[in-house]
């Protein structure tokens, strides 16, 4: 994945987790929260504008700028809900088998489960 593609994916992840449209500064703060090499405001603004121009995001006037939100739902969330609806406990059993088989996945899941219910995954 190119750096540009990775930045777009990171921005989309932030916005899919958000409960309401976000301004550039809000997206920037979320992206830079755990980064050693912080992104510039103009970089995030450019990525948001390009995604809006592509129709991936919608933008609404907010103050002197815009607030952005995804034009559609998170495909990963849709896929998970679909698999669980179609396969129920069997899907969960396979998921547990995969977690048990891969120590890295198990550690990531444990970190996610230790977060408070209000905290969104990053």
Backbone as XML, in Angstrom:
<?xml version="1.0"?>
<chain id="A" units="angstrom">
  <residue number="1" name="UNK">
    <atom name="N" x="0.853" y="-1.169" z="0.000"/>
    <atom name="CA" x="0.000" y="0.000" z="0.000"/>
    <atom name="C" x="0.902" y="1.236" z="0.000"/>
  </residue>
  <residue number="2" name="UNK">
    <atom name="N" x="0.578" y="2.212" z="-0.814"/>
    <atom name="CA" x="1.355" y="3.443" z="-0.865"/>
    <atom name="C" x="1.134" y="4.255" z="0.403"/>
  </residue>
  <residue number="3" name="UNK">
    <atom name="N" x="2.034" y="5.223" z="0.632"/>
    <atom name="CA" x="1.867" y="6.097" z="1.802"/>
    <atom name="C" x="0.544" y="6.840" z="1.712"/>
  </residue>
  <residue number="4" name="UNK">
    <atom name="N" x="0.200" y="7.264" z="0.503"/>
    <atom name="CA" x="-1.066" y="7.976" z="0.307"/>
    <atom name="C" x="-2.248" y="7.074" z="0.646"/>
  </residue>
  <residue number="5" name="UNK">
    <atom name="N" x="-2.198" y="5.831" z="0.167"/>
    <atom name="CA" x="-3.269" y="4.876" z="0.453"/>
    <atom name="C" x="-3.364" y="4.560" z="1.934"/>
  </residue>
  <residue number="6" name="UNK">
    <atom name="N" x="-2.211" y="4.461" z="2.597"/>
    <atom name="CA" x="-2.194" y="4.181" z="4.034"/>
    <atom name="C" x="-2.783" y="5.352" z="4.814"/>
  </residue>
  <residue number="7" name="UNK">
    <atom name="N" x="-2.466" y="6.579" z="4.396"/>
    <atom name="CA" x="-3.033" y="7.751" z="5.081"/>
    <atom name="C" x="-4.541" y="7.803" z="4.891"/>
  </residue>
  <residue number="8" name="UNK">
    <atom name="N" x="-5.001" y="7.521" z="3.666"/>
    <atom name="CA" x="-6.447" y="7.515" z="3.418"/>
    <atom name="C" x="-7.135" y="6.465" z="4.281"/>
  </residue>
  <residue number="9" name="UNK">
    <atom name="N" x="-6.544" y="5.278" z="4.367"/>
    <atom name="CA" x="-7.125" y="4.205" z="5.183"/>
    <atom name="C" x="-7.174" y="4.611" z="6.655"/>
  </residue>
  <residue number="10" name="UNK">
    <atom name="N" x="-6.111" y="5.244" z="7.146"/>
    <atom name="CA" x="-6.075" y="5.669" z="8.548"/>
    <atom name="C" x="-7.147" y="6.722" z="8.830"/>
  </residue>
  <residue number="11" name="UNK">
    <atom name="N" x="-7.303" y="7.669" z="7.909"/>
    <atom name="CA" x="-8.329" y="8.708" z="8.070"/>
    <atom name="C" x="-9.715" y="8.076" z="8.087"/>
  </residue>
  <residue number="12" name="UNK">
    <atom name="N" x="-9.961" y="7.143" z="7.179"/>
    <atom name="CA" x="-11.266" y="6.480" z="7.134"/>
    <atom name="C" x="-11.545" y="5.720" z="8.423"/>
  </residue>
  <residue number="13" name="UNK">
    <atom name="N" x="-10.542" y="5.049" z="8.961"/>
    <atom name="CA" x="-10.727" y="4.319" z="10.223"/>
    <atom name="C" x="-11.151" y="5.271" z="11.340"/>
  </residue>
  <residue number="14" name="UNK">
    <atom name="N" x="-10.489" y="6.424" z="11.417"/>
    <atom name="CA" x="-10.845" y="7.414" z="12.440"/>
    <atom name="C" x="-12.291" y="7.850" z="12.267"/>
  </residue>
  <residue number="15" name="UNK">
    <atom name="N" x="-12.673" y="8.159" z="11.042"/>
    <atom name="CA" x="-14.023" y="8.671" z="10.804"/>
    <atom name="C" x="-15.093" y="7.601" z="10.981"/>
  </residue>
  <residue number="16" name="UNK">
    <atom name="N" x="-14.791" y="6.345" z="10.649"/>
    <atom name="CA" x="-15.771" y="5.273" z="10.869"/>
    <atom name="C" x="-16.023" y="5.063" z="12.358"/>
  </residue>
  <residue number="17" name="UNK">
    <atom name="N" x="-15.008" y="5.283" z="13.185"/>
    <atom name="CA" x="-15.181" y="5.123" z="14.638"/>
    <atom name="C" x="-15.915" y="6.300" z="15.266"/>
  </residue>
  <residue number="18" name="UNK">
    <atom name="N" x="-15.876" y="7.436" z="14.620"/>
    <atom name="CA" x="-16.487" y="8.651" z="15.180"/>
    <atom name="C" x="-18.005" y="8.546" z="15.162"/>
  </residue>
  <residue number="19" name="UNK">
    <atom name="N" x="-18.625" y="9.155" z="16.148"/>
    <atom name="CA" x="-20.085" y="9.130" z="16.222"/>
    <atom name="C" x="-20.722" y="10.323" z="15.534"/>
  </residue>
  <residue number="20" name="UNK">
    <atom name="N" x="-19.904" y="11.292" z="15.132"/>
    <atom name="CA" x="-20.422" y="12.463" z="14.428"/>
    <atom name="C" x="-19.318" y="13.001" z="13.518"/>
  </residue>
  <residue number="21" name="UNK">
    <atom name="N" x="-19.655" y="13.875" z="12.582"/>
    <atom name="CA" x="-18.638" y="14.434" z="11.685"/>
    <atom name="C" x="-17.503" y="15.092" z="12.476"/>
  </residue>
  <residue number="22" name="UNK">
    <atom name="N" x="-16.307" y="15.041" z="11.904"/>
    <atom name="CA" x="-15.122" y="15.574" z="12.577"/>
    <atom name="C" x="-14.452" y="16.646" z="11.725"/>
  </residue>
  <residue number="23" name="UNK">
    <atom name="N" x="-13.946" y="17.678" z="12.392"/>
    <atom name="CA" x="-13.162" y="18.719" z="11.736"/>
    <atom name="C" x="-11.741" y="18.206" z="11.503"/>
  </residue>
  <residue number="24" name="UNK">
    <atom name="N" x="-11.006" y="18.903" z="10.645"/>
    <atom name="CA" x="-9.631" y="18.505" z="10.329"/>
    <atom name="C" x="-8.806" y="18.376" z="11.612"/>
  </residue>
  <residue number="25" name="UNK">
    <atom name="N" x="-8.881" y="19.345" z="12.497"/>
    <atom name="CA" x="-8.082" y="19.299" z="13.738"/>
    <atom name="C" x="-8.425" y="18.084" z="14.601"/>
  </residue>
  <residue number="26" name="UNK">
    <atom name="N" x="-9.676" y="17.695" z="14.616"/>
    <atom name="CA" x="-10.090" y="16.523" z="15.397"/>
    <atom name="C" x="-9.518" y="15.243" z="14.798"/>
  </residue>
  <residue number="27" name="UNK">
    <atom name="N" x="-9.573" y="15.131" z="13.481"/>
    <atom name="CA" x="-9.001" y="13.960" z="12.803"/>
    <atom name="C" x="-7.494" y="13.933" z="13.027"/>
  </residue>
  <residue number="28" name="UNK">
    <atom name="N" x="-6.847" y="15.086" z="12.876"/>
    <atom name="CA" x="-5.404" y="15.197" z="13.082"/>
    <atom name="C" x="-5.014" y="14.747" z="14.487"/>
  </residue>
  <residue number="29" name="UNK">
    <atom name="N" x="-5.725" y="15.220" z="15.496"/>
    <atom name="CA" x="-5.417" y="14.848" z="16.880"/>
    <atom name="C" x="-5.542" y="13.342" z="17.085"/>
  </residue>
  <residue number="30" name="UNK">
    <atom name="N" x="-6.567" y="12.749" z="16.523"/>
    <atom name="CA" x="-6.765" y="11.301" z="16.665"/>
    <atom name="C" x="-5.661" y="10.528" z="15.950"/>
  </residue>
  <residue number="31" name="UNK">
    <atom name="N" x="-5.297" y="10.952" z="14.752"/>
    <atom name="CA" x="-4.243" y="10.270" z="13.996"/>
    <atom name="C" x="-2.889" y="10.382" z="14.691"/>
  </residue>
  <residue number="32" name="UNK">
    <atom name="N" x="-2.604" y="11.523" z="15.287"/>
    <atom name="CA" x="-1.295" y="11.759" z="15.902"/>
    <atom name="C" x="-1.201" y="11.268" z="17.341"/>
  </residue>
  <residue number="33" name="UNK">
    <atom name="N" x="-2.295" y="10.766" z="17.886"/>
    <atom name="CA" x="-2.325" y="10.358" z="19.294"/>
    <atom name="C" x="-1.197" y="9.401" z="19.657"/>
  </residue>
  <residue number="34" name="UNK">
    <atom name="N" x="-0.927" y="8.404" z="18.854"/>
    <atom name="CA" x="0.094" y="7.401" z="19.183"/>
    <atom name="C" x="1.242" y="7.381" z="18.180"/>
  </residue>
  <residue number="35" name="UNK">
    <atom name="N" x="1.436" y="8.470" z="17.454"/>
    <atom name="CA" x="2.487" y="8.520" z="16.432"/>
    <atom name="C" x="3.747" y="9.177" z="16.981"/>
  </residue>
  <residue number="36" name="UNK">
    <atom name="N" x="4.900" y="8.635" z="16.568"/>
    <atom name="CA" x="6.180" y="9.271" z="16.887"/>
    <atom name="C" x="6.499" y="10.370" z="15.877"/>
  </residue>
  <residue number="37" name="UNK">
    <atom name="N" x="5.967" y="10.227" z="14.668"/>
    <atom name="CA" x="6.200" y="11.195" z="13.588"/>
    <atom name="C" x="4.862" y="11.835" z="13.212"/>
  </residue>
  <residue number="38" name="UNK">
    <atom name="N" x="4.461" y="12.888" z="13.923"/>
    <atom name="CA" x="3.126" y="13.458" z="13.721"/>
    <atom name="C" x="2.897" y="13.957" z="12.299"/>
  </residue>
  <residue number="39" name="UNK">
    <atom name="N" x="1.681" y="13.754" z="11.829"/>
    <atom name="CA" x="1.279" y="14.271" z="10.525"/>
    <atom name="C" x="1.017" y="15.766" z="10.637"/>
  </residue>
  <residue number="40" name="UNK">
    <atom name="N" x="1.203" y="16.468" z="9.531"/>
    <atom name="CA" x="0.939" y="17.904" z="9.491"/>
    <atom name="C" x="-0.547" y="18.154" z="9.247"/>
  </residue>
  <residue number="41" name="UNK">
    <atom name="N" x="-1.021" y="19.276" z="9.732"/>
    <atom name="CA" x="-2.414" y="19.685" z="9.520"/>
    <atom name="C" x="-2.743" y="19.682" z="8.030"/>
  </residue>
  <residue number="42" name="UNK">
    <atom name="N" x="-1.845" y="20.248" z="7.218"/>
    <atom name="CA" x="-2.117" y="20.347" z="5.776"/>
    <atom name="C" x="-2.188" y="18.978" z="5.110"/>
  </residue>
  <residue number="43" name="UNK">
    <atom name="N" x="-1.428" y="18.015" z="5.618"/>
    <atom name="CA" x="-1.477" y="16.658" z="5.065"/>
    <atom name="C" x="-2.852" y="16.052" z="5.290"/>
  </residue>
  <residue number="44" name="UNK">
    <atom name="N" x="-3.346" y="16.159" z="6.509"/>
    <atom name="CA" x="-4.659" y="15.594" z="6.837"/>
    <atom name="C" x="-5.756" y="16.339" z="6.085"/>
  </residue>
  <residue number="45" name="UNK">
    <atom name="N" x="-5.631" y="17.653" z="5.987"/>
    <atom name="CA" x="-6.618" y="18.443" z="5.255"/>
    <atom name="C" x="-6.671" y="18.011" z="3.783"/>
  </residue>
  <residue number="46" name="UNK">
    <atom name="N" x="-5.516" y="17.768" z="3.187"/>
    <atom name="CA" x="-5.458" y="17.324" z="1.793"/>
    <atom name="C" x="-6.094" y="15.951" z="1.623"/>
  </residue>
  <residue number="47" name="UNK">
    <atom name="N" x="-5.784" y="15.025" z="2.528"/>
    <atom name="CA" x="-6.365" y="13.678" z="2.452"/>
    <atom name="C" x="-7.885" y="13.753" z="2.577"/>
  </residue>
  <residue number="48" name="UNK">
    <atom name="N" x="-8.376" y="14.527" z="3.527"/>
    <atom name="CA" x="-9.825" y="14.669" z="3.700"/>
    <atom name="C" x="-10.471" y="15.272" z="2.455"/>
  </residue>
  <residue number="49" name="UNK">
    <atom name="N" x="-9.858" y="16.302" z="1.891"/>
    <atom name="CA" x="-10.415" y="16.942" z="0.691"/>
    <atom name="C" x="-10.440" y="15.969" z="-0.482"/>
  </residue>
  <residue number="50" name="UNK">
    <atom name="N" x="-9.377" y="15.198" z="-0.652"/>
    <atom name="CA" x="-9.334" y="14.217" z="-1.754"/>
    <atom name="C" x="-10.397" y="13.137" z="-1.577"/>
  </residue>
  <residue number="51" name="UNK">
    <atom name="N" x="-10.557" y="12.648" z="-0.358"/>
    <atom name="CA" x="-11.582" y="11.629" z="-0.108"/>
    <atom name="C" x="-12.981" y="12.196" z="-0.336"/>
  </residue>
  <residue number="52" name="UNK">
    <atom name="N" x="-13.180" y="13.457" z="0.005"/>
    <atom name="CA" x="-14.479" y="14.094" z="-0.254"/>
    <atom name="C" x="-14.695" y="14.265" z="-1.760"/>
  </residue>
  <residue number="53" name="UNK">
    <atom name="N" x="-13.647" y="14.655" z="-2.477"/>
    <atom name="CA" x="-13.752" y="14.811" z="-3.933"/>
    <atom name="C" x="-14.066" y="13.484" z="-4.621"/>
  </residue>
  <residue number="54" name="UNK">
    <atom name="N" x="-13.567" y="12.381" z="-4.059"/>
    <atom name="CA" x="-13.837" y="11.045" z="-4.613"/>
    <atom name="C" x="-15.232" y="10.542" z="-4.255"/>
  </residue>
  <residue number="55" name="UNK">
    <atom name="N" x="-15.890" y="11.209" z="-3.306"/>
    <atom name="CA" x="-17.204" y="10.765" z="-2.862"/>
    <atom name="C" x="-17.156" y="9.767" z="-1.722"/>
  </residue>
  <residue number="56" name="UNK">
    <atom name="N" x="-15.962" y="9.497" z="-1.198"/>
    <atom name="CA" x="-15.809" y="8.568" z="-0.085"/>
    <atom name="C" x="-16.258" y="9.207" z="1.221"/>
  </residue>
  <residue number="57" name="UNK">
    <atom name="N" x="-16.086" y="10.529" z="1.322"/>
    <atom name="CA" x="-16.520" y="11.293" z="2.488"/>
    <atom name="C" x="-17.504" y="12.365" z="2.051"/>
  </residue>
  <residue number="58" name="UNK">
    <atom name="N" x="-18.328" y="12.781" z="2.986"/>
    <atom name="CA" x="-19.143" y="13.976" z="2.765"/>
    <atom name="C" x="-18.607" y="15.047" z="3.699"/>
  </residue>
  <residue number="59" name="UNK">
    <atom name="N" x="-18.738" y="16.298" z="3.286"/>
    <atom name="CA" x="-18.274" y="17.391" z="4.145"/>
    <atom name="C" x="-19.382" y="18.414" z="4.306"/>
  </residue>
  <residue number="60" name="UNK">
    <atom name="N" x="-19.427" y="18.962" z="5.504"/>
    <atom name="CA" x="-20.459" y="19.925" z="5.860"/>
    <atom name="C" x="-19.777" y="21.147" z="6.461"/>
  </residue>
  <residue number="61" name="UNK">
    <atom name="N" x="-20.233" y="22.351" z="6.135"/>
    <atom name="CA" x="-19.627" y="23.544" z="6.732"/>
    <atom name="C" x="-19.730" y="23.505" z="8.258"/>
  </residue>
  <residue number="62" name="UNK">
    <atom name="N" x="-18.621" y="23.843" z="8.906"/>
    <atom name="CA" x="-18.592" y="23.960" z="10.372"/>
    <atom name="C" x="-17.637" y="25.112" z="10.696"/>
  </residue>
  <residue number="63" name="UNK">
    <atom name="N" x="-18.172" y="26.163" z="11.232"/>
    <atom name="CA" x="-17.336" y="27.323" z="11.538"/>
    <atom name="C" x="-16.694" y="27.862" z="10.272"/>
  </residue>
  <residue number="64" name="UNK">
    <atom name="N" x="-15.363" y="28.015" z="10.313"/>
    <atom name="CA" x="-14.638" y="28.517" z="9.146"/>
    <atom name="C" x="-14.132" y="27.397" z="8.252"/>
  </residue>
  <residue number="65" name="UNK">
    <atom name="N" x="-14.438" y="26.160" z="8.588"/>
    <atom name="CA" x="-13.962" y="25.027" z="7.806"/>
    <atom name="C" x="-15.076" y="24.037" z="7.540"/>
  </residue>
  <residue number="66" name="UNK">
    <atom name="N" x="-14.696" y="22.759" z="7.509"/>
    <atom name="CA" x="-15.649" y="21.691" z="7.234"/>
    <atom name="C" x="-15.542" y="20.605" z="8.297"/>
  </residue>
  <residue number="67" name="UNK">
    <atom name="N" x="-16.609" y="19.863" z="8.443"/>
    <atom name="CA" x="-16.610" y="18.626" z="9.223"/>
    <atom name="C" x="-16.849" y="17.498" z="8.228"/>
  </residue>
  <residue number="68" name="UNK">
    <atom name="N" x="-16.144" y="16.410" z="8.402"/>
    <atom name="CA" x="-16.181" y="15.295" z="7.455"/>
    <atom name="C" x="-16.774" y="14.057" z="8.110"/>
  </residue>
  <residue number="69" name="UNK">
    <atom name="N" x="-17.448" y="13.261" z="7.288"/>
    <atom name="CA" x="-17.953" y="11.965" z="7.750"/>
    <atom name="C" x="-17.955" y="11.009" z="6.565"/>
  </residue>
  <residue number="70" name="UNK">
    <atom name="N" x="-17.883" y="9.704" z="6.836"/>
    <atom name="CA" x="-17.901" y="8.727" z="5.744"/>
    <atom name="C" x="-19.222" y="8.786" z="4.979"/>
  </residue>
  <residue number="71" name="UNK">
    <atom name="N" x="-19.127" y="8.586" z="3.682"/>
    <atom name="CA" x="-20.336" y="8.553" z="2.854"/>
    <atom name="C" x="-21.079" y="7.235" z="3.038"/>
  </residue>
  <residue number="72" name="UNK">
    <atom name="N" x="-20.406" y="6.219" z="3.575"/>
    <atom name="CA" x="-21.025" y="4.917" z="3.799"/>
    <atom name="C" x="-20.449" y="4.259" z="5.037"/>
  </residue>
  <residue number="73" name="UNK">
    <atom name="N" x="-21.025" y="3.140" z="5.457"/>
    <atom name="CA" x="-20.576" y="2.453" z="6.676"/>
    <atom name="C" x="-19.243" y="1.735" z="6.478"/>
  </residue>
  <residue number="74" name="UNK">
    <atom name="N" x="-18.623" y="1.363" z="7.581"/>
    <atom name="CA" x="-17.360" y="0.634" z="7.598"/>
    <atom name="C" x="-17.575" y="-0.769" z="7.032"/>
  </residue>
  <residue number="75" name="UNK">
    <atom name="N" x="-16.892" y="-1.122" z="5.934"/>
    <atom name="CA" x="-17.080" y="-2.454" z="5.339"/>
    <atom name="C" x="-16.731" y="-3.598" z="6.293"/>
  </residue>
  <residue number="76" name="UNK">
    <atom name="N" x="-15.747" y="-3.393" z="7.171"/>
    <atom name="CA" x="-15.379" y="-4.454" z="8.116"/>
    <atom name="C" x="-16.515" y="-4.725" z="9.097"/>
  </residue>
  <residue number="77" name="UNK">
    <atom name="N" x="-17.146" y="-3.677" z="9.583"/>
    <atom name="CA" x="-18.264" y="-3.856" z="10.517"/>
    <atom name="C" x="-19.430" y="-4.554" z="9.830"/>
  </residue>
  <residue number="78" name="UNK">
    <atom name="N" x="-19.683" y="-4.193" z="8.588"/>
    <atom name="CA" x="-20.760" y="-4.836" z="7.824"/>
    <atom name="C" x="-20.461" y="-6.318" z="7.648"/>
  </residue>
  <residue number="79" name="UNK">
    <atom name="N" x="-19.211" y="-6.640" z="7.315"/>
    <atom name="CA" x="-18.824" y="-8.036" z="7.093"/>
    <atom name="C" x="-18.982" y="-8.859" z="8.367"/>
  </residue>
  <residue number="80" name="UNK">
    <atom name="N" x="-18.553" y="-8.313" z="9.500"/>
    <atom name="CA" x="-18.664" y="-9.036" z="10.773"/>
    <atom name="C" x="-20.124" y="-9.294" z="11.116"/>
  </residue>
  <residue number="81" name="UNK">
    <atom name="N" x="-20.950" y="-8.264" z="11.001"/>
    <atom name="CA" x="-22.380" y="-8.449" z="11.306"/>
    <atom name="C" x="-23.009" y="-9.487" z="10.383"/>
  </residue>
  <residue number="82" name="UNK">
    <atom name="N" x="-22.624" y="-9.472" z="9.125"/>
    <atom name="CA" x="-23.179" y="-10.414" z="8.156"/>
    <atom name="C" x="-22.783" y="-11.854" z="8.490"/>
  </residue>
  <residue number="83" name="UNK">
    <atom name="N" x="-21.500" y="-12.059" z="8.793"/>
    <atom name="CA" x="-21.022" y="-13.408" z="9.129"/>
    <atom name="C" x="-21.701" y="-13.910" z="10.401"/>
  </residue>
  <residue number="84" name="UNK">
    <atom name="N" x="-21.806" y="-13.050" z="11.413"/>
    <atom name="CA" x="-22.461" y="-13.469" z="12.659"/>
    <atom name="C" x="-23.941" y="-13.762" z="12.447"/>
  </residue>
  <residue number="85" name="UNK">
    <atom name="N" x="-24.598" y="-12.963" z="11.636"/>
    <atom name="CA" x="-26.024" y="-13.191" z="11.371"/>
    <atom name="C" x="-26.235" y="-14.494" z="10.615"/>
  </residue>
  <residue number="86" name="UNK">
    <atom name="N" x="-25.332" y="-14.791" z="9.690"/>
    <atom name="CA" x="-25.501" y="-15.982" z="8.858"/>
    <atom name="C" x="-25.026" y="-17.257" z="9.551"/>
  </residue>
  <residue number="87" name="UNK">
    <atom name="N" x="-23.946" y="-17.158" z="10.345"/>
    <atom name="CA" x="-23.324" y="-18.371" z="10.882"/>
    <atom name="C" x="-23.325" y="-18.472" z="12.404"/>
  </residue>
  <residue number="88" name="UNK">
    <atom name="N" x="-23.701" y="-17.414" z="13.108"/>
    <atom name="CA" x="-23.853" y="-17.445" z="14.559"/>
    <atom name="C" x="-22.691" y="-18.034" z="15.329"/>
  </residue>
  <residue number="89" name="UNK">
    <atom name="N" x="-23.003" y="-19.016" z="16.187"/>
    <atom name="CA" x="-22.002" y="-19.612" z="17.069"/>
    <atom name="C" x="-20.868" y="-20.285" z="16.309"/>
  </residue>
  <residue number="90" name="UNK">
    <atom name="N" x="-21.142" y="-20.838" z="15.141"/>
    <atom name="CA" x="-20.080" y="-21.478" z="14.356"/>
    <atom name="C" x="-19.015" y="-20.448" z="13.974"/>
  </residue>
  <residue number="91" name="UNK">
    <atom name="N" x="-19.445" y="-19.257" z="13.590"/>
    <atom name="CA" x="-18.492" y="-18.201" z="13.243"/>
    <atom name="C" x="-17.662" y="-17.811" z="14.463"/>
  </residue>
  <residue number="92" name="UNK">
    <atom name="N" x="-18.315" y="-17.698" z="15.616"/>
    <atom name="CA" x="-17.581" y="-17.361" z="16.839"/>
    <atom name="C" x="-16.579" y="-18.454" z="17.203"/>
  </residue>
  <residue number="93" name="UNK">
    <atom name="N" x="-16.963" y="-19.709" z="17.033"/>
    <atom name="CA" x="-16.062" y="-20.826" z="17.339"/>
    <atom name="C" x="-14.827" y="-20.789" z="16.440"/>
  </residue>
  <residue number="94" name="UNK">
    <atom name="N" x="-15.015" y="-20.511" z="15.160"/>
    <atom name="CA" x="-13.870" y="-20.404" z="14.240"/>
    <atom name="C" x="-12.988" y="-19.214" z="14.611"/>
  </residue>
  <residue number="95" name="UNK">
    <atom name="N" x="-13.603" y="-18.117" z="15.009"/>
    <atom name="CA" x="-12.841" y="-16.952" z="15.440"/>
    <atom name="C" x="-11.967" y="-17.308" z="16.644"/>
  </residue>
  <residue number="96" name="UNK">
    <atom name="N" x="-12.551" y="-17.979" z="17.626"/>
    <atom name="CA" x="-11.801" y="-18.377" z="18.821"/>
    <atom name="C" x="-10.643" y="-19.293" z="18.435"/>
  </residue>
  <residue number="97" name="UNK">
    <atom name="N" x="-10.876" y="-20.236" z="17.521"/>
    <atom name="CA" x="-9.802" y="-21.125" z="17.057"/>
    <atom name="C" x="-8.655" y="-20.323" z="16.442"/>
  </residue>
  <residue number="98" name="UNK">
    <atom name="N" x="-8.983" y="-19.317" z="15.649"/>
    <atom name="CA" x="-7.958" y="-18.482" z="15.015"/>
    <atom name="C" x="-7.179" y="-17.683" z="16.057"/>
  </residue>
  <residue number="99" name="UNK">
    <atom name="N" x="-7.868" y="-17.176" z="17.049"/>
    <atom name="CA" x="-7.207" y="-16.409" z="18.109"/>
    <atom name="C" x="-6.265" y="-17.313" z="18.893"/>
  </residue>
  <residue number="100" name="UNK">
    <atom name="N" x="-6.713" y="-18.506" z="19.202"/>
    <atom name="CA" x="-5.872" y="-19.453" z="19.951"/>
    <atom name="C" x="-4.638" y="-19.856" z="19.152"/>
  </residue>
  <residue number="101" name="UNK">
    <atom name="N" x="-4.768" y="-19.943" z="17.841"/>
    <atom name="CA" x="-3.681" y="-20.425" z="16.990"/>
    <atom name="C" x="-2.597" y="-19.374" z="16.745"/>
  </residue>
  <residue number="102" name="UNK">
    <atom name="N" x="-2.892" y="-18.112" z="16.945"/>
    <atom name="CA" x="-1.932" y="-17.056" z="16.615"/>
    <atom name="C" x="-1.688" y="-16.167" z="17.835"/>
  </residue>
  <residue number="103" name="UNK">
    <atom name="N" x="-0.501" y="-16.278" z="18.441"/>
    <atom name="CA" x="-0.219" y="-15.488" z="19.642"/>
    <atom name="C" x="-0.311" y="-13.973" z="19.403"/>
  </residue>
  <residue number="104" name="UNK">
    <atom name="N" x="0.050" y="-13.514" z="18.223"/>
    <atom name="CA" x="-0.039" y="-12.078" z="17.927"/>
    <atom name="C" x="-1.487" y="-11.604" z="17.922"/>
  </residue>
  <residue number="105" name="UNK">
    <atom name="N" x="-2.359" y="-12.394" z="17.327"/>
    <atom name="CA" x="-3.783" y="-12.047" z="17.302"/>
    <atom name="C" x="-4.338" y="-12.074" z="18.717"/>
  </residue>
  <residue number="106" name="UNK">
    <atom name="N" x="-3.909" y="-13.061" z="19.500"/>
    <atom name="CA" x="-4.377" y="-13.177" z="20.881"/>
    <atom name="C" x="-3.974" y="-11.935" z="21.689"/>
  </residue>
  <residue number="107" name="UNK">
    <atom name="N" x="-2.730" y="-11.472" z="21.535"/>
    <atom name="CA" x="-2.280" y="-10.274" z="22.252"/>
    <atom name="C" x="-3.072" y="-9.041" z="21.824"/>
  </residue>
  <residue number="108" name="UNK">
    <atom name="N" x="-3.312" y="-8.900" z="20.520"/>
    <atom name="CA" x="-4.083" y="-7.746" z="20.034"/>
    <atom name="C" x="-5.501" y="-7.776" z="20.593"/>
  </residue>
  <residue number="109" name="UNK">
    <atom name="N" x="-6.114" y="-8.958" z="20.607"/>
    <atom name="CA" x="-7.469" y="-9.083" z="21.141"/>
    <atom name="C" x="-7.490" y="-8.751" z="22.638"/>
  </residue>
  <residue number="110" name="UNK">
    <atom name="N" x="-6.493" y="-9.224" z="23.373"/>
    <atom name="CA" x="-6.439" y="-8.926" z="24.805"/>
    <atom name="C" x="-6.325" y="-7.422" z="25.048"/>
  </residue>
  <residue number="111" name="UNK">
    <atom name="N" x="-5.503" y="-6.734" z="24.246"/>
    <atom name="CA" x="-5.389" y="-5.271" z="24.397"/>
    <atom name="C" x="-6.724" y="-4.596" z="24.117"/>
  </residue>
  <residue number="112" name="UNK">
    <atom name="N" x="-7.408" y="-5.029" z="23.080"/>
    <atom name="CA" x="-8.706" y="-4.435" z="22.746"/>
    <atom name="C" x="-9.734" y="-4.681" z="23.843"/>
  </residue>
  <residue number="113" name="UNK">
    <atom name="N" x="-9.705" y="-5.879" z="24.432"/>
    <atom name="CA" x="-10.689" y="-6.218" z="25.458"/>
    <atom name="C" x="-10.410" y="-5.499" z="26.778"/>
  </residue>
  <residue number="114" name="UNK">
    <atom name="N" x="-9.190" y="-5.019" z="26.995"/>
    <atom name="CA" x="-8.865" y="-4.303" z="28.229"/>
    <atom name="C" x="-9.314" y="-2.847" z="28.189"/>
  </residue>
  <residue number="115" name="UNK">
    <atom name="N" x="-9.683" y="-2.361" z="27.025"/>
    <atom name="CA" x="-10.152" y="-0.977" z="26.911"/>
    <atom name="C" x="-11.523" y="-0.837" z="27.554"/>
  </residue>
  <residue number="116" name="UNK">
    <atom name="N" x="-11.832" y="0.375" z="27.960"/>
    <atom name="CA" x="-13.162" y="0.624" z="28.518"/>
    <atom name="C" x="-14.183" y="0.549" z="27.390"/>
  </residue>
  <residue number="117" name="UNK">
    <atom name="N" x="-15.436" y="0.238" z="27.698"/>
    <atom name="CA" x="-16.469" y="0.125" z="26.658"/>
    <atom name="C" x="-16.650" y="1.410" z="25.854"/>
  </residue>
  <residue number="118" name="UNK">
    <atom name="N" x="-16.370" y="2.569" z="26.465"/>
    <atom name="CA" x="-16.540" y="3.842" z="25.771"/>
    <atom name="C" x="-15.402" y="4.121" z="24.798"/>
  </residue>
  <residue number="119" name="UNK">
    <atom name="N" x="-14.237" y="3.481" z="25.025"/>
    <atom name="CA" x="-13.068" y="3.743" z="24.204"/>
    <atom name="C" x="-13.172" y="2.977" z="22.891"/>
  </residue>
  <residue number="120" name="UNK">
    <atom name="N" x="-13.015" y="3.693" z="21.792"/>
    <atom name="CA" x="-13.108" y="3.079" z="20.468"/>
    <atom name="C" x="-11.772" y="2.443" z="20.115"/>
  </residue>
  <residue number="121" name="UNK">
    <atom name="N" x="-11.777" y="1.307" z="19.370"/>
    <atom name="CA" x="-10.516" y="0.697" z="18.953"/>
    <atom name="C" x="-9.767" y="1.604" z="17.995"/>
  </residue>
  <residue number="122" name="UNK">
    <atom name="N" x="-8.452" y="1.552" z="18.042"/>
    <atom name="CA" x="-7.664" y="2.363" z="17.105"/>
    <atom name="C" x="-7.036" y="1.506" z="16.046"/>
  </residue>
</chain>
